[in-house]
C-alpha positions as a Markdown table, in Angstrom:
| # | Residue | x | y | z |
|---|---|---|---|---|
| 1 | Met | -72.4 | 44.0 | -9.7 |
| 2 | Ser | -70.7 | 44.4 | -6.3 |
| 3 | Arg | -67.4 | 42.7 | -5.6 |
| 4 | Arg | -68.9 | 40.6 | -2.9 |
| 5 | Leu | -71.7 | 39.3 | -5.1 |
| 6 | Ala | -69.2 | 38.5 | -7.9 |
| 7 | Arg | -67.1 | 36.6 | -5.3 |
| 8 | Lys | -70.1 | 34.5 | -4.3 |
| 9 | Leu | -71.1 | 33.7 | -7.9 |
| 10 | Leu | -67.5 | 33.1 | -9.1 |
| 11 | Pro | -65.5 | 31.9 | -6.0 |
| 12 | His | -62.9 | 30.3 | -8.3 |
| 13 | Pro | -63.0 | 32.1 | -11.7 |
| 14 | Met | -60.1 | 30.1 | -13.1 |
| 15 | Leu | -61.6 | 26.8 | -12.1 |
| 16 | Ser | -64.9 | 27.9 | -13.7 |
| 17 | Ala | -63.2 | 28.7 | -17.0 |
| 18 | Leu | -61.3 | 25.4 | -16.8 |
| 19 | Leu | -64.5 | 23.5 | -16.2 |
| 20 | Val | -66.1 | 25.0 | -19.3 |
| 21 | Val | -63.1 | 24.1 | -21.4 |
| 22 | Val | -62.8 | 20.6 | -20.0 |
| 23 | Trp | -66.5 | 19.9 | -20.5 |
| 24 | Ser | -66.3 | 21.1 | -24.1 |
| 25 | Leu | -63.3 | 18.8 | -24.7 |
| 26 | Leu | -65.0 | 15.8 | -23.1 |
| 27 | Ile | -68.1 | 16.3 | -25.2 |
| 28 | Asn | -65.9 | 16.9 | -28.2 |
| 29 | Asp | -68.4 | 19.3 | -29.7 |
| 30 | Leu | -68.5 | 23.0 | -29.5 |
| 31 | Thr | -72.2 | 24.0 | -29.8 |
| 32 | Leu | -74.2 | 26.6 | -27.9 |
| 33 | Gly | -75.8 | 23.8 | -25.7 |
| 34 | Thr | -72.4 | 22.4 | -24.8 |
| 35 | Ala | -71.0 | 25.9 | -23.9 |
| 36 | Val | -74.1 | 26.7 | -21.9 |
| 37 | Phe | -74.1 | 23.4 | -19.9 |
| 38 | Gly | -70.3 | 23.8 | -19.4 |
| 39 | Ala | -71.0 | 27.3 | -18.1 |
| 40 | Ile | -73.6 | 26.0 | -15.7 |
| 41 | Leu | -71.2 | 23.4 | -14.4 |
| 42 | Gly | -68.5 | 26.1 | -14.2 |
| 43 | Leu | -70.7 | 28.1 | -11.9 |
| 44 | Leu | -72.3 | 25.3 | -9.8 |
| 45 | Ile | -69.3 | 23.2 | -9.0 |
| 46 | Pro | -67.1 | 26.0 | -7.6 |
| 47 | Ile | -70.1 | 27.4 | -5.7 |
| 48 | Ser | -70.9 | 24.0 | -4.1 |
| 49 | Thr | -67.3 | 23.3 | -3.3 |
| 50 | Ala | -66.2 | 26.8 | -2.1 |
| 51 | Ala | -66.6 | 25.8 | 1.6 |
| 52 | Tyr | -63.9 | 23.2 | 1.2 |
| 53 | Trp | -61.4 | 25.8 | -0.1 |
| 54 | Pro | -61.3 | 28.4 | 2.7 |
| 55 | Asp | -57.5 | 29.0 | 2.3 |
| 56 | Arg | -57.3 | 28.7 | -1.4 |
| 57 | Pro | -54.0 | 30.0 | -2.8 |
| 58 | Lys | -53.9 | 33.5 | -4.2 |
| 59 | Ile | -52.4 | 33.4 | -7.7 |
| 60 | Thr | -50.7 | 36.8 | -7.8 |
| 61 | Arg | -49.7 | 36.7 | -11.5 |
| 62 | Pro | -52.1 | 34.6 | -13.6 |
| 63 | Trp | -50.4 | 35.4 | -16.9 |
| 64 | Arg | -47.3 | 33.7 | -15.5 |
| 65 | Leu | -49.4 | 30.6 | -15.0 |
| 66 | Leu | -50.1 | 30.5 | -18.8 |
| 67 | Ser | -46.4 | 31.0 | -19.5 |
| 68 | Tyr | -45.6 | 28.2 | -17.1 |
| 69 | Met | -48.1 | 25.8 | -18.8 |
| 70 | Gly | -46.5 | 26.6 | -22.2 |
| 71 | Ile | -43.0 | 25.8 | -20.8 |
| 72 | Val | -44.3 | 22.5 | -19.3 |
| 73 | Ile | -46.0 | 21.5 | -22.5 |
| 74 | Trp | -42.8 | 22.2 | -24.5 |
| 75 | Asp | -40.6 | 20.3 | -21.9 |
| 76 | Ile | -43.0 | 17.3 | -22.1 |
| 77 | Ile | -42.6 | 17.2 | -25.9 |
| 78 | Val | -38.8 | 17.5 | -25.7 |
| 79 | Ala | -38.5 | 14.9 | -22.9 |
| 80 | Asn | -40.6 | 12.5 | -25.0 |
| 81 | Val | -38.1 | 12.7 | -27.8 |
| 82 | Gln | -35.2 | 12.4 | -25.3 |
| 83 | Val | -36.6 | 9.3 | -23.6 |
| 84 | Ala | -37.4 | 7.7 | -26.9 |
| 85 | Met | -33.7 | 8.2 | -27.9 |
| 86 | Ile | -32.5 | 6.7 | -24.6 |
| 87 | Val | -34.8 | 3.7 | -25.0 |
| 88 | Leu | -34.0 | 3.1 | -28.6 |
| 89 | Phe | -30.3 | 3.8 | -28.7 |
| 90 | Lys | -28.7 | 3.8 | -25.3 |
| 91 | Arg | -27.5 | 0.6 | -23.7 |
| 92 | Asn | -28.7 | -0.2 | -20.2 |
| 93 | Ala | -25.1 | -0.3 | -19.0 |
| 94 | Asp | -24.6 | 3.3 | -20.3 |
| 95 | Met | -27.6 | 4.7 | -18.5 |
| 96 | Ala | -27.2 | 6.5 | -15.2 |
| 97 | Pro | -30.5 | 6.4 | -13.3 |
| 98 | Asn | -30.4 | 8.5 | -10.1 |
| 99 | Trp | -32.3 | 9.6 | -7.2 |
| 100 | Val | -32.2 | 13.4 | -6.8 |
| 101 | Val | -33.2 | 15.4 | -3.7 |
| 102 | Ile | -34.7 | 18.8 | -4.5 |
| 103 | Pro | -34.6 | 21.1 | -1.6 |
| 104 | Leu | -37.7 | 23.2 | -1.7 |
| 105 | Glu | -38.2 | 27.0 | -1.3 |
| 106 | Leu | -41.9 | 26.6 | -2.0 |
| 107 | Arg | -44.1 | 26.5 | 1.0 |
| 108 | Thr | -47.7 | 26.4 | -0.2 |
| 109 | Pro | -49.1 | 22.9 | -0.7 |
| 110 | Glu | -50.6 | 23.8 | -4.1 |
| 111 | Ala | -47.3 | 25.0 | -5.5 |
| 112 | Ile | -45.5 | 21.9 | -4.2 |
| 113 | Thr | -48.2 | 19.7 | -5.7 |
| 114 | Met | -47.8 | 21.5 | -9.1 |
| 115 | Leu | -44.1 | 21.1 | -9.0 |
| 116 | Ala | -44.4 | 17.4 | -8.2 |
| 117 | Gly | -47.0 | 16.9 | -10.9 |
| 118 | Thr | -44.9 | 18.8 | -13.4 |
| 119 | Ile | -41.9 | 16.6 | -12.7 |
| 120 | Thr | -44.0 | 13.4 | -13.0 |
| 121 | Leu | -45.6 | 14.6 | -16.2 |
| 122 | Thr | -42.2 | 15.1 | -17.8 |
| 123 | Pro | -41.1 | 11.8 | -19.2 |
| 124 | Gly | -37.9 | 10.5 | -17.7 |
| 125 | Thr | -38.5 | 11.9 | -14.2 |
| 126 | Val | -41.0 | 11.0 | -11.5 |
| 127 | Ser | -41.7 | 12.6 | -8.1 |
| 128 | Ala | -41.4 | 9.8 | -5.5 |
| 129 | Asp | -41.7 | 11.3 | -2.1 |
| 130 | Leu | -42.0 | 14.6 | -0.1 |
| 131 | Ser | -40.3 | 15.0 | 3.2 |
| 132 | Ala | -42.5 | 15.1 | 6.3 |
| 133 | Asp | -41.7 | 18.8 | 6.8 |
| 134 | Gly | -42.3 | 19.6 | 3.1 |
| 135 | Ala | -38.7 | 20.9 | 2.7 |
| 136 | Ala | -37.5 | 18.4 | 0.1 |
| 137 | Leu | -38.8 | 16.4 | -2.8 |
| 138 | Leu | -37.3 | 13.1 | -3.9 |
| 139 | Val | -37.2 | 12.6 | -7.7 |
| 140 | His | -36.1 | 9.6 | -9.7 |
| 141 | Ala | -34.4 | 10.4 | -13.1 |
| 142 | Leu | -34.2 | 7.8 | -15.8 |
| 143 | Asp | -30.8 | 9.0 | -17.1 |
| 144 | Ala | -29.0 | 11.6 | -14.9 |
| 145 | Pro | -25.2 | 11.3 | -15.0 |
| 146 | Asp | -25.1 | 14.6 | -13.1 |
| 147 | Pro | -27.9 | 14.7 | -10.4 |
| 148 | Asp | -26.9 | 18.2 | -9.4 |
| 149 | Ala | -27.6 | 19.5 | -12.9 |
| 150 | Val | -31.1 | 17.9 | -12.7 |
| 151 | Arg | -31.7 | 19.5 | -9.3 |
| 152 | Asp | -30.5 | 22.9 | -10.6 |
| 153 | Glu | -32.7 | 22.7 | -13.7 |
| 154 | Ile | -35.8 | 21.8 | -11.8 |
| 155 | Lys | -35.2 | 24.6 | -9.3 |
| 156 | Ser | -34.5 | 27.2 | -12.0 |
| 157 | Arg | -37.0 | 26.1 | -14.7 |
| 158 | Tyr | -40.0 | 25.1 | -12.5 |
| 159 | Glu | -39.7 | 26.0 | -8.9 |
| 160 | Arg | -38.6 | 29.6 | -9.5 |
| 161 | Arg | -41.6 | 30.2 | -11.8 |
| 162 | Leu | -44.0 | 28.5 | -9.4 |
| 163 | Lys | -42.7 | 30.7 | -6.6 |
| 164 | Glu | -43.5 | 33.8 | -8.7 |
| 165 | Ile | -47.0 | 32.5 | -9.4 |
| 166 | Phe | -48.0 | 31.4 | -5.9 |
| 167 | Glu | -45.9 | 33.4 | -3.4 |
């Protein structure tokens, strides 16, 4: 199969694979029929929406995306426990909620969106605003006595990895 034909049939191979998995999870049954219909959706949806993605991002290192997802899942689990401990055992007077400005090195909208989504998915933090020029992200932290440490952790733990994936 020529490369051009493969690009036409699978304009977004990762999206196709994701659609098959999501369909199987939604149906909650892994049968041949479910897999075949998921594969049909995984082919048709990206083909029909390819025209709307002319400048889709190039993921230069897809294996790093899997590593990133693992880190985010782990951080969500840890943050759930930390937030539960804060809610159960920390007095409101002892909490230090803060707004943190994250200067961004990321430039692609997809990478910035993934960073903002990651921050919001992690309990205890929420992305609140993106500057008009896309150079800074405003984040609210539930308990951040040292806002600079929160900023540095987000930049080193998430932004650096997203930069390796997307840029």
